[in-house]
Amino acid sequence: MTLEGILVIVYIVLGTSAVKYVKSEIFGVVVEFGSLGQLLLKNVIWGVILGWLAIPVAIIHMLIFHRD
């Protein structure tokens, strides 16, 4: 696997995690309905499309508002 392939996989994972974080922590989405495959595919697609925006927003939100 090349470096570009590894970076794409890391971007997809970070984007998907960031979109889930933004939806749950900032927008307050608690429950989503649909089949498991549909939900996973939707989260990955949103992670790829909005990852460039969601990753920095999630990092900044975690740094400012995360309390231990």
PDB file of N, CA and C in Angstrom:
ATOM      1  N   MET A   1       0.843  -1.174   0.000  1.00  0.00           N
ATOM      2  CA  MET A   1       0.000   0.000   0.000  1.00  0.00           C
ATOM      3  C   MET A   1       0.893   1.243   0.000  1.00  0.00           C
ATOM      4  N   THR A   2       0.528   2.198  -0.797  1.00  0.00           N
ATOM      5  CA  THR A   2       1.320   3.414  -0.920  1.00  0.00           C
ATOM      6  C   THR A   2       0.945   4.412   0.170  1.00  0.00           C
ATOM      7  N   LEU A   3       1.742   5.439   0.269  1.00  0.00           N
ATOM      8  CA  LEU A   3       1.485   6.480   1.256  1.00  0.00           C
ATOM      9  C   LEU A   3       0.159   7.187   0.970  1.00  0.00           C
ATOM     10  N   GLU A   4      -0.161   7.381  -0.314  1.00  0.00           N
ATOM     11  CA  GLU A   4      -1.414   8.038  -0.671  1.00  0.00           C
ATOM     12  C   GLU A   4      -2.616   7.209  -0.221  1.00  0.00           C
ATOM     13  N   GLY A   5      -2.523   5.896  -0.378  1.00  0.00           N
ATOM     14  CA  GLY A   5      -3.603   5.016   0.053  1.00  0.00           C
ATOM     15  C   GLY A   5      -3.808   5.052   1.557  1.00  0.00           C
ATOM     16  N   ILE A   6      -2.698   5.082   2.282  1.00  0.00           N
ATOM     17  CA  ILE A   6      -2.790   5.163   3.740  1.00  0.00           C
ATOM     18  C   ILE A   6      -3.400   6.493   4.166  1.00  0.00           C
ATOM     19  N   LEU A   7      -3.002   7.580   3.512  1.00  0.00           N
ATOM     20  CA  LEU A   7      -3.561   8.893   3.842  1.00  0.00           C
ATOM     21  C   LEU A   7      -5.057   8.970   3.524  1.00  0.00           C
ATOM     22  N   VAL A   8      -5.492   8.339   2.453  1.00  0.00           N
ATOM     23  CA  VAL A   8      -6.919   8.318   2.115  1.00  0.00           C
ATOM     24  C   VAL A   8      -7.701   7.563   3.186  1.00  0.00           C
ATOM     25  N   ILE A   9      -7.181   6.442   3.624  1.00  0.00           N
ATOM     26  CA  ILE A   9      -7.859   5.668   4.663  1.00  0.00           C
ATOM     27  C   ILE A   9      -7.913   6.457   5.973  1.00  0.00           C
ATOM     28  N   VAL A  10      -6.820   7.110   6.334  1.00  0.00           N
ATOM     29  CA  VAL A  10      -6.800   7.933   7.555  1.00  0.00           C
ATOM     30  C   VAL A  10      -7.797   9.079   7.440  1.00  0.00           C
ATOM     31  N   TYR A  11      -7.882   9.726   6.262  1.00  0.00           N
ATOM     32  CA  TYR A  11      -8.832  10.812   6.051  1.00  0.00           C
ATOM     33  C   TYR A  11     -10.268  10.312   6.182  1.00  0.00           C
ATOM     34  N   ILE A  12     -10.569   9.149   5.619  1.00  0.00           N
ATOM     35  CA  ILE A  12     -11.923   8.603   5.710  1.00  0.00           C
ATOM     36  C   ILE A  12     -12.286   8.297   7.162  1.00  0.00           C
ATOM     37  N   VAL A  13     -11.359   7.696   7.898  1.00  0.00           N
ATOM     38  CA  VAL A  13     -11.635   7.359   9.300  1.00  0.00           C
ATOM     39  C   VAL A  13     -11.800   8.628  10.132  1.00  0.00           C
ATOM     40  N   LEU A  14     -10.892   9.592   9.969  1.00  0.00           N
ATOM     41  CA  LEU A  14     -11.001  10.837  10.727  1.00  0.00           C
ATOM     42  C   LEU A  14     -12.247  11.633  10.348  1.00  0.00           C
ATOM     43  N   GLY A  15     -12.558  11.679   9.058  1.00  0.00           N
ATOM     44  CA  GLY A  15     -13.749  12.402   8.614  1.00  0.00           C
ATOM     45  C   GLY A  15     -15.024  11.787   9.150  1.00  0.00           C
ATOM     46  N   THR A  16     -15.111  10.456   9.123  1.00  0.00           N
ATOM     47  CA  THR A  16     -16.292   9.777   9.643  1.00  0.00           C
ATOM     48  C   THR A  16     -16.429  10.010  11.139  1.00  0.00           C
ATOM     49  N   SER A  17     -15.338   9.905  11.872  1.00  0.00           N
ATOM     50  CA  SER A  17     -15.380  10.141  13.316  1.00  0.00           C
ATOM     51  C   SER A  17     -15.741  11.587  13.633  1.00  0.00           C
ATOM     52  N   ALA A  18     -15.198  12.516  12.870  1.00  0.00           N
ATOM     53  CA  ALA A  18     -15.477  13.931  13.113  1.00  0.00           C
ATOM     54  C   ALA A  18     -16.928  14.271  12.818  1.00  0.00           C
ATOM     55  N   VAL A  19     -17.480  13.713  11.752  1.00  0.00           N
ATOM     56  CA  VAL A  19     -18.882  13.978  11.433  1.00  0.00           C
ATOM     57  C   VAL A  19     -19.788  13.410  12.525  1.00  0.00           C
ATOM     58  N   LYS A  20     -19.479  12.215  13.020  1.00  0.00           N
ATOM     59  CA  LYS A  20     -20.263  11.645  14.129  1.00  0.00           C
ATOM     60  C   LYS A  20     -20.150  12.531  15.367  1.00  0.00           C
ATOM     61  N   TYR A  21     -18.958  13.016  15.659  1.00  0.00           N
ATOM     62  CA  TYR A  21     -18.749  13.884  16.822  1.00  0.00           C
ATOM     63  C   TYR A  21     -19.541  15.179  16.683  1.00  0.00           C
ATOM     64  N   VAL A  22     -19.462  15.809  15.521  1.00  0.00           N
ATOM     65  CA  VAL A  22     -20.171  17.073  15.300  1.00  0.00           C
ATOM     66  C   VAL A  22     -21.681  16.858  15.403  1.00  0.00           C
ATOM     67  N   LYS A  23     -22.175  15.753  14.823  1.00  0.00           N
ATOM     68  CA  LYS A  23     -23.620  15.495  14.891  1.00  0.00           C
ATOM     69  C   LYS A  23     -24.076  15.265  16.319  1.00  0.00           C
ATOM     70  N   SER A  24     -23.302  14.529  17.110  1.00  0.00           N
ATOM     71  CA  SER A  24     -23.757  14.201  18.466  1.00  0.00           C
ATOM     72  C   SER A  24     -23.471  15.310  19.474  1.00  0.00           C
ATOM     73  N   GLU A  25     -22.285  15.908  19.433  1.00  0.00           N
ATOM     74  CA  GLU A  25     -21.905  16.881  20.456  1.00  0.00           C
ATOM     75  C   GLU A  25     -22.373  18.303  20.157  1.00  0.00           C
ATOM     76  N   ILE A  26     -22.367  18.702  18.897  1.00  0.00           N
ATOM     77  CA  ILE A  26     -22.727  20.075  18.560  1.00  0.00           C
ATOM     78  C   ILE A  26     -24.206  20.181  18.190  1.00  0.00           C
ATOM     79  N   PHE A  27     -24.680  19.284  17.326  1.00  0.00           N
ATOM     80  CA  PHE A  27     -26.069  19.355  16.879  1.00  0.00           C
ATOM     81  C   PHE A  27     -27.029  18.553  17.742  1.00  0.00           C
ATOM     82  N   GLY A  28     -26.528  17.688  18.619  1.00  0.00           N
ATOM     83  CA  GLY A  28     -27.376  16.944  19.547  1.00  0.00           C
ATOM     84  C   GLY A  28     -28.163  15.804  18.944  1.00  0.00           C
ATOM     85  N   VAL A  29     -27.725  15.263  17.832  1.00  0.00           N
ATOM     86  CA  VAL A  29     -28.401  14.119  17.223  1.00  0.00           C
ATOM     87  C   VAL A  29     -28.082  12.888  18.067  1.00  0.00           C
ATOM     88  N   VAL A  30     -29.133  12.274  18.620  1.00  0.00           N
ATOM     89  CA  VAL A  30     -28.928  11.137  19.510  1.00  0.00           C
ATOM     90  C   VAL A  30     -29.193   9.824  18.788  1.00  0.00           C
ATOM     91  N   VAL A  31     -30.265   9.767  18.022  1.00  0.00           N
ATOM     92  CA  VAL A  31     -30.676   8.519  17.379  1.00  0.00           C
ATOM     93  C   VAL A  31     -30.873   8.765  15.888  1.00  0.00           C
ATOM     94  N   GLU A  32     -30.379   7.830  15.084  1.00  0.00           N
ATOM     95  CA  GLU A  32     -30.632   7.839  13.651  1.00  0.00           C
ATOM     96  C   GLU A  32     -31.291   6.523  13.290  1.00  0.00           C
ATOM     97  N   PHE A  33     -32.233   6.584  12.389  1.00  0.00           N
ATOM     98  CA  PHE A  33     -32.958   5.388  11.993  1.00  0.00           C
ATOM     99  C   PHE A  33     -32.557   4.955  10.594  1.00  0.00           C
ATOM    100  N   GLY A  34     -32.542   3.657  10.371  1.00  0.00           N
ATOM    101  CA  GLY A  34     -32.216   3.081   9.079  1.00  0.00           C
ATOM    102  C   GLY A  34     -31.532   1.745   9.283  1.00  0.00           C
ATOM    103  N   SER A  35     -31.266   1.068   8.198  1.00  0.00           N
ATOM    104  CA  SER A  35     -30.555  -0.203   8.306  1.00  0.00           C
ATOM    105  C   SER A  35     -29.087   0.064   8.610  1.00  0.00           C
ATOM    106  N   LEU A  36     -28.418  -0.939   9.131  1.00  0.00           N
ATOM    107  CA  LEU A  36     -27.017  -0.785   9.524  1.00  0.00           C
ATOM    108  C   LEU A  36     -26.147  -0.401   8.325  1.00  0.00           C
ATOM    109  N   GLY A  37     -26.345  -1.064   7.210  1.00  0.00           N
ATOM    110  CA  GLY A  37     -25.561  -0.753   6.016  1.00  0.00           C
ATOM    111  C   GLY A  37     -25.801   0.656   5.521  1.00  0.00           C
ATOM    112  N   GLN A  38     -27.061   1.081   5.570  1.00  0.00           N
ATOM    113  CA  GLN A  38     -27.406   2.424   5.129  1.00  0.00           C
ATOM    114  C   GLN A  38     -26.763   3.478   6.037  1.00  0.00           C
ATOM    115  N   LEU A  39     -26.795   3.254   7.344  1.00  0.00           N
ATOM    116  CA  LEU A  39     -26.208   4.212   8.272  1.00  0.00           C
ATOM    117  C   LEU A  39     -24.693   4.276   8.123  1.00  0.00           C
ATOM    118  N   LEU A  40     -24.044   3.128   7.982  1.00  0.00           N
ATOM    119  CA  LEU A  40     -22.589   3.121   7.814  1.00  0.00           C
ATOM    120  C   LEU A  40     -22.175   3.812   6.526  1.00  0.00           C
ATOM    121  N   LEU A  41     -22.872   3.498   5.440  1.00  0.00           N
ATOM    122  CA  LEU A  41     -22.541   4.111   4.157  1.00  0.00           C
ATOM    123  C   LEU A  41     -22.784   5.617   4.192  1.00  0.00           C
ATOM    124  N   LYS A  42     -23.877   6.032   4.818  1.00  0.00           N
ATOM    125  CA  LYS A  42     -24.186   7.456   4.913  1.00  0.00           C
ATOM    126  C   LYS A  42     -23.113   8.183   5.720  1.00  0.00           C
ATOM    127  N   ASN A  43     -22.672   7.585   6.838  1.00  0.00           N
ATOM    128  CA  ASN A  43     -21.638   8.220   7.651  1.00  0.00           C
ATOM    129  C   ASN A  43     -20.316   8.321   6.894  1.00  0.00           C
ATOM    130  N   VAL A  44     -19.950   7.290   6.157  1.00  0.00           N
ATOM    131  CA  VAL A  44     -18.705   7.331   5.394  1.00  0.00           C
ATOM    132  C   VAL A  44     -18.791   8.375   4.282  1.00  0.00           C
ATOM    133  N   ILE A  45     -19.912   8.442   3.595  1.00  0.00           N
ATOM    134  CA  ILE A  45     -20.070   9.437   2.530  1.00  0.00           C
ATOM    135  C   ILE A  45     -19.993  10.853   3.086  1.00  0.00           C
ATOM    136  N   TRP A  46     -20.708  11.108   4.195  1.00  0.00           N
ATOM    137  CA  TRP A  46     -20.643  12.432   4.804  1.00  0.00           C
ATOM    138  C   TRP A  46     -19.233  12.731   5.307  1.00  0.00           C
ATOM    139  N   GLY A  47     -18.540  11.711   5.818  1.00  0.00           N
ATOM    140  CA  GLY A  47     -17.166  11.900   6.277  1.00  0.00           C
ATOM    141  C   GLY A  47     -16.231  12.286   5.152  1.00  0.00           C
ATOM    142  N   VAL A  48     -16.416  11.676   3.986  1.00  0.00           N
ATOM    143  CA  VAL A  48     -15.570  11.999   2.834  1.00  0.00           C
ATOM    144  C   VAL A  48     -15.911  13.391   2.297  1.00  0.00           C
ATOM    145  N   ILE A  49     -17.189  13.707   2.210  1.00  0.00           N
ATOM    146  CA  ILE A  49     -17.598  14.999   1.640  1.00  0.00           C
ATOM    147  C   ILE A  49     -17.291  16.161   2.583  1.00  0.00           C
ATOM    148  N   LEU A  50     -17.612  15.999   3.868  1.00  0.00           N
ATOM    149  CA  LEU A  50     -17.465  17.108   4.809  1.00  0.00           C
ATOM    150  C   LEU A  50     -16.287  16.961   5.766  1.00  0.00           C
ATOM    151  N   GLY A  51     -15.413  15.998   5.511  1.00  0.00           N
ATOM    152  CA  GLY A  51     -14.279  15.790   6.400  1.00  0.00           C
ATOM    153  C   GLY A  51     -13.380  16.999   6.513  1.00  0.00           C
ATOM    154  N   TRP A  52     -13.168  17.705   5.420  1.00  0.00           N
ATOM    155  CA  TRP A  52     -12.299  18.880   5.425  1.00  0.00           C
ATOM    156  C   TRP A  52     -12.814  19.952   6.372  1.00  0.00           C
ATOM    157  N   LEU A  53     -14.122  19.989   6.611  1.00  0.00           N
ATOM    158  CA  LEU A  53     -14.718  20.969   7.512  1.00  0.00           C
ATOM    159  C   LEU A  53     -14.932  20.390   8.902  1.00  0.00           C
ATOM    160  N   ALA A  54     -15.386  19.143   8.972  1.00  0.00           N
ATOM    161  CA  ALA A  54     -15.743  18.544  10.257  1.00  0.00           C
ATOM    162  C   ALA A  54     -14.531  18.237  11.128  1.00  0.00           C
ATOM    163  N   ILE A  55     -13.405  17.863  10.527  1.00  0.00           N
ATOM    164  CA  ILE A  55     -12.222  17.512  11.319  1.00  0.00           C
ATOM    165  C   ILE A  55     -11.711  18.723  12.119  1.00  0.00           C
ATOM    166  N   PRO A  56     -11.484  19.892  11.497  1.00  0.00           N
ATOM    167  CA  PRO A  56     -11.027  21.033  12.307  1.00  0.00           C
ATOM    168  C   PRO A  56     -12.080  21.509  13.311  1.00  0.00           C
ATOM    169  N   VAL A  57     -13.360  21.471  12.934  1.00  0.00           N
ATOM    170  CA  VAL A  57     -14.418  21.894  13.860  1.00  0.00           C
ATOM    171  C   VAL A  57     -14.450  20.980  15.076  1.00  0.00           C
ATOM    172  N   ALA A  58     -14.340  19.677  14.857  1.00  0.00           N
ATOM    173  CA  ALA A  58     -14.357  18.728  15.977  1.00  0.00           C
ATOM    174  C   ALA A  58     -13.133  18.917  16.868  1.00  0.00           C
ATOM    175  N   ILE A  59     -11.966  19.140  16.276  1.00  0.00           N
ATOM    176  CA  ILE A  59     -10.759  19.338  17.082  1.00  0.00           C
ATOM    177  C   ILE A  59     -10.866  20.612  17.911  1.00  0.00           C
ATOM    178  N   ILE A  60     -11.304  21.702  17.302  1.00  0.00           N
ATOM    179  CA  ILE A  60     -11.442  22.967  18.034  1.00  0.00           C
ATOM    180  C   ILE A  60     -12.487  22.839  19.131  1.00  0.00           C
ATOM    181  N   HIS A  61     -13.609  22.198  18.837  1.00  0.00           N
ATOM    182  CA  HIS A  61     -14.660  22.021  19.843  1.00  0.00           C
ATOM    183  C   HIS A  61     -14.161  21.173  21.000  1.00  0.00           C
ATOM    184  N   MET A  62     -13.420  20.115  20.712  1.00  0.00           N
ATOM    185  CA  MET A  62     -12.891  19.267  21.777  1.00  0.00           C
ATOM    186  C   MET A  62     -11.881  20.034  22.636  1.00  0.00           C
ATOM    187  N   LEU A  63     -11.051  20.851  22.018  1.00  0.00           N
ATOM    188  CA  LEU A  63     -10.062  21.606  22.777  1.00  0.00           C
ATOM    189  C   LEU A  63     -10.701  22.674  23.660  1.00  0.00           C
ATOM    190  N   ILE A  64     -11.755  23.308  23.184  1.00  0.00           N
ATOM    191  CA  ILE A  64     -12.373  24.408  23.924  1.00  0.00           C
ATOM    192  C   ILE A  64     -13.371  23.902  24.955  1.00  0.00           C
ATOM    193  N   PHE A  65     -14.240  22.967  24.589  1.00  0.00           N
ATOM    194  CA  PHE A  65     -15.365  22.602  25.438  1.00  0.00           C
ATOM    195  C   PHE A  65     -15.222  21.279  26.174  1.00  0.00           C
ATOM    196  N   HIS A  66     -14.200  20.499  25.886  1.00  0.00           N
ATOM    197  CA  HIS A  66     -14.073  19.193  26.531  1.00  0.00           C
ATOM    198  C   HIS A  66     -13.546  19.368  27.944  1.00  0.00           C
ATOM    199  N   ARG A  67     -14.342  18.920  28.898  1.00  0.00           N
ATOM    200  CA  ARG A  67     -13.955  19.006  30.296  1.00  0.00           C
ATOM    201  C   ARG A  67     -13.772  17.597  30.844  1.00  0.00           C
ATOM    202  N   ASP A  68     -12.703  17.389  31.578  1.00  0.00           N
ATOM    203  CA  ASP A  68     -12.460  16.054  32.173  1.00  0.00           C
ATOM    204  C   ASP A  68     -13.123  15.907  33.509  1.00  0.00           C
TER     205      ASP A  68
END
